[in-house]
PDB file of C-alpha atoms in Angstrom:
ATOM      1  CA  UNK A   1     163.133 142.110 207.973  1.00  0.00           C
ATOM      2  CA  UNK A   2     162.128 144.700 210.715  1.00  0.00           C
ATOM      3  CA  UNK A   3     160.098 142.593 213.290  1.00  0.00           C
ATOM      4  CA  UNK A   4     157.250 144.914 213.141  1.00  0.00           C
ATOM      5  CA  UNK A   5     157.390 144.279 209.478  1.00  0.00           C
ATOM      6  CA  UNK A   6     156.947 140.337 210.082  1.00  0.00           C
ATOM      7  CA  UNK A   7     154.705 140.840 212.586  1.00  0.00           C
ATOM      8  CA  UNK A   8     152.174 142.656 209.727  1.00  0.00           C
ATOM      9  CA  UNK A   9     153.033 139.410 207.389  1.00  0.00           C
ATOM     10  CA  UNK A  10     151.876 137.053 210.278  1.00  0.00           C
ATOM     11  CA  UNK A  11     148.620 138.831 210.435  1.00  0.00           C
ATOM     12  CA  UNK A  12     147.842 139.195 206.582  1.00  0.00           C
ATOM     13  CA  UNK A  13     148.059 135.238 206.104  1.00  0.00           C
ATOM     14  CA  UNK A  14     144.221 135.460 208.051  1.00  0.00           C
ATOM     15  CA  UNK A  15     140.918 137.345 206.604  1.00  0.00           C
ATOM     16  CA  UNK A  16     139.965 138.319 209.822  1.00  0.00           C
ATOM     17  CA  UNK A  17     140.582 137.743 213.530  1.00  0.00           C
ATOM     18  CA  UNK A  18     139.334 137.810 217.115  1.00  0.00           C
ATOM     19  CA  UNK A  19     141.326 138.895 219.675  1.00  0.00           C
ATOM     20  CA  UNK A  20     141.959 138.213 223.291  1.00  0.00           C
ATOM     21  CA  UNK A  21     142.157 141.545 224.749  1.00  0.00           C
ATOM     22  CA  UNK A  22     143.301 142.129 228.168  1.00  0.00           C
ATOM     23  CA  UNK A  23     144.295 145.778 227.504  1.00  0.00           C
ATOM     24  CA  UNK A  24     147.755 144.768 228.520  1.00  0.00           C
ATOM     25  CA  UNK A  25     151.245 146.084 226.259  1.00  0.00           C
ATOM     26  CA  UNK A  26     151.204 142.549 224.307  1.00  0.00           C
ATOM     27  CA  UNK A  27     147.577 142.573 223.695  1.00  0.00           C
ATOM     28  CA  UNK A  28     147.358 146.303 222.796  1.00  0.00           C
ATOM     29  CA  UNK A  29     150.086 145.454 220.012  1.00  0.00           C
ATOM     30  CA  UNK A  30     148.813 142.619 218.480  1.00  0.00           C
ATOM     31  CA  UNK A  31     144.866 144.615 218.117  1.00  0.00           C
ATOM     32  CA  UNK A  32     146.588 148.027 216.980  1.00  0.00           C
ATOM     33  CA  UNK A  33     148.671 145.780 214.073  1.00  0.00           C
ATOM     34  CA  UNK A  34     145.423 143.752 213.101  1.00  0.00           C
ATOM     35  CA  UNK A  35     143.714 146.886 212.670  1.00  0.00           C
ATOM     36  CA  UNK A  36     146.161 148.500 210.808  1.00  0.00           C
ATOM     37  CA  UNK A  37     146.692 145.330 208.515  1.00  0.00           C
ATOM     38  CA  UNK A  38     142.564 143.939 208.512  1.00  0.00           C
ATOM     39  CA  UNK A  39     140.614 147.222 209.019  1.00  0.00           C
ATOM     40  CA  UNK A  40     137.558 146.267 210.425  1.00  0.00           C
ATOM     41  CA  UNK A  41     137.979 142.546 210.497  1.00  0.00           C
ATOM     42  CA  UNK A  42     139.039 142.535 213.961  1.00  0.00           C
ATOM     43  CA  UNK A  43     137.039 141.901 216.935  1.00  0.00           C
ATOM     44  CA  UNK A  44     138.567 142.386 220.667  1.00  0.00           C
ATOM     45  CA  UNK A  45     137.101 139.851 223.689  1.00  0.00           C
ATOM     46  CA  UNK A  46     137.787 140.135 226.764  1.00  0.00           C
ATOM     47  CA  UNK A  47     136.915 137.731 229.564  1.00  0.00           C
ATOM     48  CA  UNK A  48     136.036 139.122 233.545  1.00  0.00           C
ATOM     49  CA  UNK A  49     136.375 137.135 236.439  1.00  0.00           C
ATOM     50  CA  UNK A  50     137.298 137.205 240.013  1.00  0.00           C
ATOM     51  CA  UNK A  51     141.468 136.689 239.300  1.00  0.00           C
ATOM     52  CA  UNK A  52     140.746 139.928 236.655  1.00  0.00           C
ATOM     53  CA  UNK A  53     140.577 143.081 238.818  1.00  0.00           C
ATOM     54  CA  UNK A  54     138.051 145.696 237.795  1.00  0.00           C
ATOM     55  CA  UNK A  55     140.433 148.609 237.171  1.00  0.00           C
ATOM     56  CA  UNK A  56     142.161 146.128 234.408  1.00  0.00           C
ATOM     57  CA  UNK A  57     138.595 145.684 233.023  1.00  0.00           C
ATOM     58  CA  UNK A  58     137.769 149.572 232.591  1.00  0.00           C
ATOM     59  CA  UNK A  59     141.157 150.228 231.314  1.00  0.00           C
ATOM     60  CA  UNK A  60     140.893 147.657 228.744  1.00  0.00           C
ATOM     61  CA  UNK A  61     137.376 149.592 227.648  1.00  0.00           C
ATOM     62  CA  UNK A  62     139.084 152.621 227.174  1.00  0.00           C
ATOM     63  CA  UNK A  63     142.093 151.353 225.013  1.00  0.00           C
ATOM     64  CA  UNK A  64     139.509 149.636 222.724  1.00  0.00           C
ATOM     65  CA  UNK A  65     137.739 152.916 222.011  1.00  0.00           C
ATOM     66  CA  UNK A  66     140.885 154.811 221.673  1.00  0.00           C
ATOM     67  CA  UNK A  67     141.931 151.785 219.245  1.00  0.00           C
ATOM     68  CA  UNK A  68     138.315 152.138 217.610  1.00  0.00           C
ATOM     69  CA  UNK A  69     137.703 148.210 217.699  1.00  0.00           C
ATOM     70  CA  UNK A  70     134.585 146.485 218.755  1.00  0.00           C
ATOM     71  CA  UNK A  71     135.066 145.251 221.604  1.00  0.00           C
ATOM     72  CA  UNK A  72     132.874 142.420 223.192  1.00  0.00           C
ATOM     73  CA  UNK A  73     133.086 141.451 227.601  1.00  0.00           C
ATOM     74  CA  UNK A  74     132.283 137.817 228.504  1.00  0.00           C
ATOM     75  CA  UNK A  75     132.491 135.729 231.618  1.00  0.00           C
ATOM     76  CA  UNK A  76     135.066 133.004 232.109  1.00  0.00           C
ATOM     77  CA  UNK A  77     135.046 132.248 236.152  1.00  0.00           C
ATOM     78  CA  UNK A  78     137.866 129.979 236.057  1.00  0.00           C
ATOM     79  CA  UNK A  79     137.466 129.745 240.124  1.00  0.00           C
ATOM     80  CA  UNK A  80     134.503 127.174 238.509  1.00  0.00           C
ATOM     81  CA  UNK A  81     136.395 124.997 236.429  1.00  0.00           C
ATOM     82  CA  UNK A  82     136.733 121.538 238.128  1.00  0.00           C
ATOM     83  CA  UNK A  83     140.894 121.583 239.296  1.00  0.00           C
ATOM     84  CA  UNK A  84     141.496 125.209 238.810  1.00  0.00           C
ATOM     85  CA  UNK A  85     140.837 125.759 242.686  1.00  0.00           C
ATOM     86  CA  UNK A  86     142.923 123.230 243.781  1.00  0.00           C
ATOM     87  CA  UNK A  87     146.183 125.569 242.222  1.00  0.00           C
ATOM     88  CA  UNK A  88     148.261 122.608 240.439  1.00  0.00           C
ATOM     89  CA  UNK A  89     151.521 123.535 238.792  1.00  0.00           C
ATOM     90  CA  UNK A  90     149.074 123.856 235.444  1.00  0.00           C
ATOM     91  CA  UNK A  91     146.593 125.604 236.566  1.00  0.00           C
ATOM     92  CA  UNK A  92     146.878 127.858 234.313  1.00  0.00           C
ATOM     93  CA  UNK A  93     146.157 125.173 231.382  1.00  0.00           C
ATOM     94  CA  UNK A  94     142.701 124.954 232.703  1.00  0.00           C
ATOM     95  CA  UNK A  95     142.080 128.861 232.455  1.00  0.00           C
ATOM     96  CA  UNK A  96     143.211 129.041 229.141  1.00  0.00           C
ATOM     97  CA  UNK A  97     141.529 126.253 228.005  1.00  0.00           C
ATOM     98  CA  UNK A  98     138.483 127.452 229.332  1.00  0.00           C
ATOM     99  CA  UNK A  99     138.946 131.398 228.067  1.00  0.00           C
ATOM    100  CA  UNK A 100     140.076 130.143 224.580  1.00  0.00           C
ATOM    101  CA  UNK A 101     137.282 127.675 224.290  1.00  0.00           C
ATOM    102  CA  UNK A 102     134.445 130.680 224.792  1.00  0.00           C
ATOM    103  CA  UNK A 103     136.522 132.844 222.442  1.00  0.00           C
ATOM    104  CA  UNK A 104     136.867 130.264 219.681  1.00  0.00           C
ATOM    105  CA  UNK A 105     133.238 129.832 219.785  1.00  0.00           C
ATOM    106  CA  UNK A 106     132.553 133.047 219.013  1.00  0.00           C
ATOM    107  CA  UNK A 107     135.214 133.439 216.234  1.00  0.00           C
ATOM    108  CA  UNK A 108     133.624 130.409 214.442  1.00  0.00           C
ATOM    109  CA  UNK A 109     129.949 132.039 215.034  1.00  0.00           C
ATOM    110  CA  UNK A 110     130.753 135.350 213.595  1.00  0.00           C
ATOM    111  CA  UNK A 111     132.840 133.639 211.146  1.00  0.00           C
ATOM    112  CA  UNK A 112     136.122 135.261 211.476  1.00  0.00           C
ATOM    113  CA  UNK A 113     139.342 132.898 210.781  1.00  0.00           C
ATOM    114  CA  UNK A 114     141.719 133.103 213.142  1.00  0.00           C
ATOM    115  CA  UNK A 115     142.071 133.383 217.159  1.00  0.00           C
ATOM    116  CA  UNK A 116     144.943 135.630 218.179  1.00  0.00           C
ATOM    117  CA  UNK A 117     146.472 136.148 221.654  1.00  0.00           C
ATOM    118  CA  UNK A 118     149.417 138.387 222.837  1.00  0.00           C
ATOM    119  CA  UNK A 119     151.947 135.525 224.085  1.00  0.00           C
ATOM    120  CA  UNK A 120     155.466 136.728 223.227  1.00  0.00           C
ATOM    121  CA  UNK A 121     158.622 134.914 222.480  1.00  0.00           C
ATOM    122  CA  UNK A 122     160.211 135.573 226.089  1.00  0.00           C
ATOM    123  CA  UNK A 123     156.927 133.059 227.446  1.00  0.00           C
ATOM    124  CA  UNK A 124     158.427 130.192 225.494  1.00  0.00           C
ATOM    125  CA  UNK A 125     161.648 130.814 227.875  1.00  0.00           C
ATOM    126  CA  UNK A 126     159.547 130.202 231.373  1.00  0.00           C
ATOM    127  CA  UNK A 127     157.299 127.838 232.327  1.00  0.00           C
ATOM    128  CA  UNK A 128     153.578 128.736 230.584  1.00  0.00           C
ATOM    129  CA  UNK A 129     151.550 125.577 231.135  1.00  0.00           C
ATOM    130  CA  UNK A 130     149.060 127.326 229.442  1.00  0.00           C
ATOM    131  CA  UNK A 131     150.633 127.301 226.227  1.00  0.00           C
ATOM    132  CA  UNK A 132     149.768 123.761 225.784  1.00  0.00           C
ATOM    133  CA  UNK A 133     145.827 124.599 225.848  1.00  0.00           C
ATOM    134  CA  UNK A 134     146.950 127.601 223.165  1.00  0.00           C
ATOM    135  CA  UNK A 135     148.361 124.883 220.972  1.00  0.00           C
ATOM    136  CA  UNK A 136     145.266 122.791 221.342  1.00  0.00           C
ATOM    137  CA  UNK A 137     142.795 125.164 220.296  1.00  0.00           C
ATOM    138  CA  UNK A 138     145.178 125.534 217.318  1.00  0.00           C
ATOM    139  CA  UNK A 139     145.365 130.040 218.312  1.00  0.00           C
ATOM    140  CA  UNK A 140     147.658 132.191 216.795  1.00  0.00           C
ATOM    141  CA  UNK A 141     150.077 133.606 218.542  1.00  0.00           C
ATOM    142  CA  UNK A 142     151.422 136.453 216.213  1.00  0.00           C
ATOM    143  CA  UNK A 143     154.066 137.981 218.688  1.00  0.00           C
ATOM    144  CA  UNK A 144     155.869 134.341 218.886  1.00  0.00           C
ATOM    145  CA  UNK A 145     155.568 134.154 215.514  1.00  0.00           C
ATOM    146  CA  UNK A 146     157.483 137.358 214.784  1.00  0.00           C
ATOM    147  CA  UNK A 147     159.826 136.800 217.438  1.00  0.00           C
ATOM    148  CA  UNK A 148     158.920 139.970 219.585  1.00  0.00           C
ATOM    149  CA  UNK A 149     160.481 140.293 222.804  1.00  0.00           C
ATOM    150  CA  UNK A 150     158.550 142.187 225.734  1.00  0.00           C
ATOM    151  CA  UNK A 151     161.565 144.627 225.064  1.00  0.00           C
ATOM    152  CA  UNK A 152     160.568 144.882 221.679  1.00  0.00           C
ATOM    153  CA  UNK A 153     157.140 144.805 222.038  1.00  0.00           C
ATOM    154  CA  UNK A 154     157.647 148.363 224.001  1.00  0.00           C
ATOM    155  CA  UNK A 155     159.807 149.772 221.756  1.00  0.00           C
ATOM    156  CA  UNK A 156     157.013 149.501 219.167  1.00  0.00           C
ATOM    157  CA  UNK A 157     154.291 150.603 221.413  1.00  0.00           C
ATOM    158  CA  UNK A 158     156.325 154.130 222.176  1.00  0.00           C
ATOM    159  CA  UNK A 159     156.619 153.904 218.223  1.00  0.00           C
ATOM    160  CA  UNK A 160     153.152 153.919 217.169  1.00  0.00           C
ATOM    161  CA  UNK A 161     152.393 156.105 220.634  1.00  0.00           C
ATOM    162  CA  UNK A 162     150.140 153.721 222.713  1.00  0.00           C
ATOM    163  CA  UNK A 163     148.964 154.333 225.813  1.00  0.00           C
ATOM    164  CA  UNK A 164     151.006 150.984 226.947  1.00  0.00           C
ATOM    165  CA  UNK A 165     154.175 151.458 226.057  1.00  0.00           C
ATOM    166  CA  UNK A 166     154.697 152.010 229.862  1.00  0.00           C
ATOM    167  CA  UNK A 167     151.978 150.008 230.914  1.00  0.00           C
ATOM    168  CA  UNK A 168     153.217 147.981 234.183  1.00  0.00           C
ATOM    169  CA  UNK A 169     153.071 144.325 233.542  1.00  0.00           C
ATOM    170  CA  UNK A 170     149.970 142.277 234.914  1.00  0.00           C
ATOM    171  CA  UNK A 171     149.023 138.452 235.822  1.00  0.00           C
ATOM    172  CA  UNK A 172     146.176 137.276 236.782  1.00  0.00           C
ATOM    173  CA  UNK A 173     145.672 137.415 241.071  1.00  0.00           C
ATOM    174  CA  UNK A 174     145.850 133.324 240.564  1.00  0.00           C
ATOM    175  CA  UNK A 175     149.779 133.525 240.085  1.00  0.00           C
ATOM    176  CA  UNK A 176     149.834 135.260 243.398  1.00  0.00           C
ATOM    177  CA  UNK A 177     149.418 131.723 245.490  1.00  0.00           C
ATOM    178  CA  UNK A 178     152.330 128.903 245.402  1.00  0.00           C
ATOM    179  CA  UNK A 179     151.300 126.265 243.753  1.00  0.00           C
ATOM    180  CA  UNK A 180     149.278 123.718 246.133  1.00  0.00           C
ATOM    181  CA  UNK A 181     147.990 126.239 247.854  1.00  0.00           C
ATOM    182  CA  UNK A 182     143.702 126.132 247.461  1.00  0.00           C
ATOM    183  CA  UNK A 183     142.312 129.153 245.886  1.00  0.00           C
ATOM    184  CA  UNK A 184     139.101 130.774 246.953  1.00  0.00           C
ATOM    185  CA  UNK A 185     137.237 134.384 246.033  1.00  0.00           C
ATOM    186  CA  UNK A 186     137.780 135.370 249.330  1.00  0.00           C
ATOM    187  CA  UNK A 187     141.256 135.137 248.948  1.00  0.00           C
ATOM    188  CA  UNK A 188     141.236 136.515 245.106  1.00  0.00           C
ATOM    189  CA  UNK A 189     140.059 139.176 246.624  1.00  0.00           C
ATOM    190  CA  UNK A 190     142.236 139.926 249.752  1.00  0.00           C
ATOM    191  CA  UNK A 191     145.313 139.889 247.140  1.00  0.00           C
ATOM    192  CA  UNK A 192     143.325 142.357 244.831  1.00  0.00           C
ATOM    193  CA  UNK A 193     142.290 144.905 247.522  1.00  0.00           C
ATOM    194  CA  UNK A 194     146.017 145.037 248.827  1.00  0.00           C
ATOM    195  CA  UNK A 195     146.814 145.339 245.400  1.00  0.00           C
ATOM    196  CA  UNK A 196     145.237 148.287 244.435  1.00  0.00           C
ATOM    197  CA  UNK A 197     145.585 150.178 247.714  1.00  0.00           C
ATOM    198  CA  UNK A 198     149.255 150.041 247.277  1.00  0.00           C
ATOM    199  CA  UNK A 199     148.735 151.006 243.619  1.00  0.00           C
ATOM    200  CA  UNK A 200     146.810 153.614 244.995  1.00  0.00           C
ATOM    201  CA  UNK A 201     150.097 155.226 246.593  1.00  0.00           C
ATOM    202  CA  UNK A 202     152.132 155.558 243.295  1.00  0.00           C
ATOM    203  CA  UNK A 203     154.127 152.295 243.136  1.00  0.00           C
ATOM    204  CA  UNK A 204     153.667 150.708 239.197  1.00  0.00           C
ATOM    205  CA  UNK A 205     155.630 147.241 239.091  1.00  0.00           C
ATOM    206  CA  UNK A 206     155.095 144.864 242.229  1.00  0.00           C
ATOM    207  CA  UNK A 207     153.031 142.001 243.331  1.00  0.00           C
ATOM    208  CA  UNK A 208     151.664 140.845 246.661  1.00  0.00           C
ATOM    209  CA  UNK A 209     152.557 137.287 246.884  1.00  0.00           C
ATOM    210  CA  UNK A 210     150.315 135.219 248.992  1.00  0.00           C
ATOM    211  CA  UNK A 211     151.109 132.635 252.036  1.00  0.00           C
ATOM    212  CA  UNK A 212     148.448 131.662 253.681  1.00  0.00           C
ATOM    213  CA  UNK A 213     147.623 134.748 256.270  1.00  0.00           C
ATOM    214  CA  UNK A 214     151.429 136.201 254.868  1.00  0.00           C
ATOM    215  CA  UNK A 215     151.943 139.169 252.483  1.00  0.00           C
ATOM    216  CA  UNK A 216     155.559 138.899 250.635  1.00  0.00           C
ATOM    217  CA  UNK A 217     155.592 142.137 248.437  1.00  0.00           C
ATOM    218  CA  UNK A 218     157.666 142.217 245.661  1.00  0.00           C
ATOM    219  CA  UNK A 219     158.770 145.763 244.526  1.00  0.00           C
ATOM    220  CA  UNK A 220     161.211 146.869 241.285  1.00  0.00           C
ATOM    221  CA  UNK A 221     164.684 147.914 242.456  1.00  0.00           C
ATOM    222  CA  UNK A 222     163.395 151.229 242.072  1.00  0.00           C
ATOM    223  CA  UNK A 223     160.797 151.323 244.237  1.00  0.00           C
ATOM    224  CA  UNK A 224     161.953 149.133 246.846  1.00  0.00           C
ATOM    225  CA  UNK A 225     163.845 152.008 248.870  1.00  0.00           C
ATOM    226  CA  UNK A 226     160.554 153.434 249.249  1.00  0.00           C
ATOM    227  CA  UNK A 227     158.582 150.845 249.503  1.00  0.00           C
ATOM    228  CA  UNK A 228     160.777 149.956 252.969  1.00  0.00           C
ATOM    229  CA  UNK A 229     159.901 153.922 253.876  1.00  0.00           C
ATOM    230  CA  UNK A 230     156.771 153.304 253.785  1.00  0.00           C
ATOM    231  CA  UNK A 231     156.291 149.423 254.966  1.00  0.00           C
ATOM    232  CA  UNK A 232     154.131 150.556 258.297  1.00  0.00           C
ATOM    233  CA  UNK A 233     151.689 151.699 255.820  1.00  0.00           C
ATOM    234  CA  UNK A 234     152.223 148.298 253.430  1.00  0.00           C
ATOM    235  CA  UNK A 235     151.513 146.604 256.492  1.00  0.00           C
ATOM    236  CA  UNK A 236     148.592 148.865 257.240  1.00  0.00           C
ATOM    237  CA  UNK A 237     146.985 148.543 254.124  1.00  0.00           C
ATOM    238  CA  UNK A 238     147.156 144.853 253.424  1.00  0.00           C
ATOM    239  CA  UNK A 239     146.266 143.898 257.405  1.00  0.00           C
ATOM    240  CA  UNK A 240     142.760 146.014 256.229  1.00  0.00           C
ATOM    241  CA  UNK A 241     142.531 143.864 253.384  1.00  0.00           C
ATOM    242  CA  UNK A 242     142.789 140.695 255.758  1.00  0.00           C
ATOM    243  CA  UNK A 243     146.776 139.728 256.164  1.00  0.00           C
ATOM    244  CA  UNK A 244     147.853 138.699 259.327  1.00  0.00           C
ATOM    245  CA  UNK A 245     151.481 139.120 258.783  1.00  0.00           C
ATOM    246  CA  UNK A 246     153.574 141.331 256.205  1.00  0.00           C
ATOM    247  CA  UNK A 247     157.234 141.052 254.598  1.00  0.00           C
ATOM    248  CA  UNK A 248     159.144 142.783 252.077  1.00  0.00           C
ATOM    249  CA  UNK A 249     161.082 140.113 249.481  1.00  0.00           C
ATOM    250  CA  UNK A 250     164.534 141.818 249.642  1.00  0.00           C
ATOM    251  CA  UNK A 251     165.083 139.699 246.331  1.00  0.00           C
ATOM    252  CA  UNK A 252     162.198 142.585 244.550  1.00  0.00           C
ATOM    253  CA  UNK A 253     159.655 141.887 241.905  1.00  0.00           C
ATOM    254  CA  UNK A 254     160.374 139.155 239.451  1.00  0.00           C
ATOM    255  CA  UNK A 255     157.886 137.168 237.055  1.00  0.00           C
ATOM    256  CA  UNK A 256     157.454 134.000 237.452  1.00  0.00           C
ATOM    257  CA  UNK A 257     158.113 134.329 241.124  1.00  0.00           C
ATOM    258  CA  UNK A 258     156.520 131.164 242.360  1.00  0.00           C
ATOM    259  CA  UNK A 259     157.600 128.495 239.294  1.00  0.00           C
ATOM    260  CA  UNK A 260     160.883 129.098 241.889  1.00  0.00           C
ATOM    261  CA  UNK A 261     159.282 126.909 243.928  1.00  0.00           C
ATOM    262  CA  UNK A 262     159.001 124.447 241.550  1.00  0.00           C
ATOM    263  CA  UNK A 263     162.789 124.778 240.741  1.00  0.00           C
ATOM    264  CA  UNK A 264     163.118 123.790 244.321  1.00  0.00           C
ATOM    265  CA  UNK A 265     161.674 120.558 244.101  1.00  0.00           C
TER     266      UNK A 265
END
C-alpha cells in the first residue's frame, strides 16, 4: 500500500482530532491529511514560548489559513516546569509532557477523540526522550504509524504542493545547549537573535550551538563555503546578540548534534 495511502487509514480509525501544529513539514502533513480524510473535525494547537521563536509562530498562522483549519495559540513556558531549566539528558520529556498535557485537555473539552503529533519514523532511530511522555498521554502519532520517513514526508508535501515541502528543519532553541548546561531566557534568547540574523542573510539549514559565551555554527555542506566567506560577519552578528567567542563546526549541520555528547560518555 502507498504510504500516503496508510497514512489516510491511520487517520480514519478516529472521528475527529486535535493537532499539534508547529507549522513545521511533519506537522503540515499530518493537518493537510486529517483534513482531507475528517473535513472539519480537525482542530490545529499550537503552543508559544520562549524556546519557540516568533517568526515560527507567524508562519505557523499563515499555513493554517492557507490549510483552512481552526487554529487555536496557547502558552506552554516550559522554562517554568520544575527540571526543565536544569537541561537533563530528558529534558525534553518534561516539555512534552507539559505541551501534550494542555493539548489533551482541550481535545477531551471540545470532545474530539484523538491527539495527533507529527513524530516520524526516522525519531524512533535517535534518541527522543520525549517520546516516552507521547506514549504516556496515549497520542497518536500517525507518521510512525505509516512508516513515513522525513524523506518521504517531503516527497508528499511537493505532491500535494505545500508550502513545506522545502521548509528547513526546526528544534526548539532548548536543543541548542549540551546537556547539563542551565538554561535561562536570557540565553533562549541570545541563540534566537543570532539565529535569525543569520537567517536574515539567506542561509536555510544551520544551527547556532551554544557553549557557554561560545557560538559553534553548524551549516549544510552547501552553505558552509559561504558561510566561512562570510564568518567576520557570523562573528559580527552573534557578538551583537551577546557571544563572546565564535567557531565554525567544520563537521556542518547535523540533528541531534549534542546527544553526541552523550555518545561520549
Amino acid at each position: 500500500m502507498d504510504k500516503l495511502e496508510k497514512l489516510k487509514e491511520v487517520i480514519r480509525k478516529y472521528s475527529s482530532a486535535v493537532i499539534a501544529f508547529s507549522g513545521g513539514v511533519d506537522s503540515t502533513l499530518v493537518a493537510r491529511v486529517s483534513k482531507d480524510v475528517l473535513s472539519d473535525k480537525v482542530l490545529l494547537v499550537t503552543a508559544t514560548s520562549s524556546t519557540y521563536p516568533e517568526f515560527e509562530l507567524e508562519e505557523s498562522k499563515e499555513i493554517a489559513k492557507q490549510l483552512g483549519i481552526e487554529q487555536r495559540i496557547i502558552k506552554s513556558e516550559e522554562i517554568d516546569i520544575p527540571g526543565f531549566s536544569d537541561n537533563p539528558p530528558d529534558r525534553c520529556y518534561y516539555c512534552k509532557h507539559e505541551l501534550f498535557t494542555l493539548i489533551t485537555d482541550i481535545a477531551q473539552e471540545m470532545k474530539y477523540e484523538a491527539v495527533f503529533d507529527g513524530s516520524n519514523a526516522d525519531d524512533l532511530c535517535d534518541y527522543r526522550p520525549g517520546m516516552r511522555a507521547i506514549k504516556e498521554l496515549h497520542i497518536v502519532s500517525p507518521l510512525c504509524e505509516a512508516a513515513l520517513t522525513k524523506k518521504d514526508i517531503r516527497y508528499y508535501s511537493d505532491q500535494l504542493n505545500l508550502p513545506t515541502a522545502t521548509k528547513p528543519s526546526f528544534a526548539c532553541l532548548a536543543s541548542r545547549f549540551p546537556y547539563g548546561e542551565k538554561i535561562t531566557r536570557e540565553k533562549l534568547d541570545r541563540a534566537g537573535k543570532s539565529e535569525k540574523a543569520i537567517r536574515d542573510l539567506g542561509f536555510t539549514q544551520f544551527r547556532v550551538r551554544c557553549h557557554g559565551d561560545l557560538a559553534r555554527l553548524e551549516f549544510i555542506p552547501e552553505e558552509i563555503d559561504r558561510a566561512w566567506q562570510m564568518r567576520d560577519t557570523l562573528e559580527t552578528l552573534c557578538t551583537e546578540a551577546g557571544f563572546t567567542f565564535v567557531a565554525l563546526d567544520t563537521r556542518g549541520y547535523r540533528t541531534g548534534a549534542m546527544n553526541e555528547m552523550l555518545d561520549a560518555t
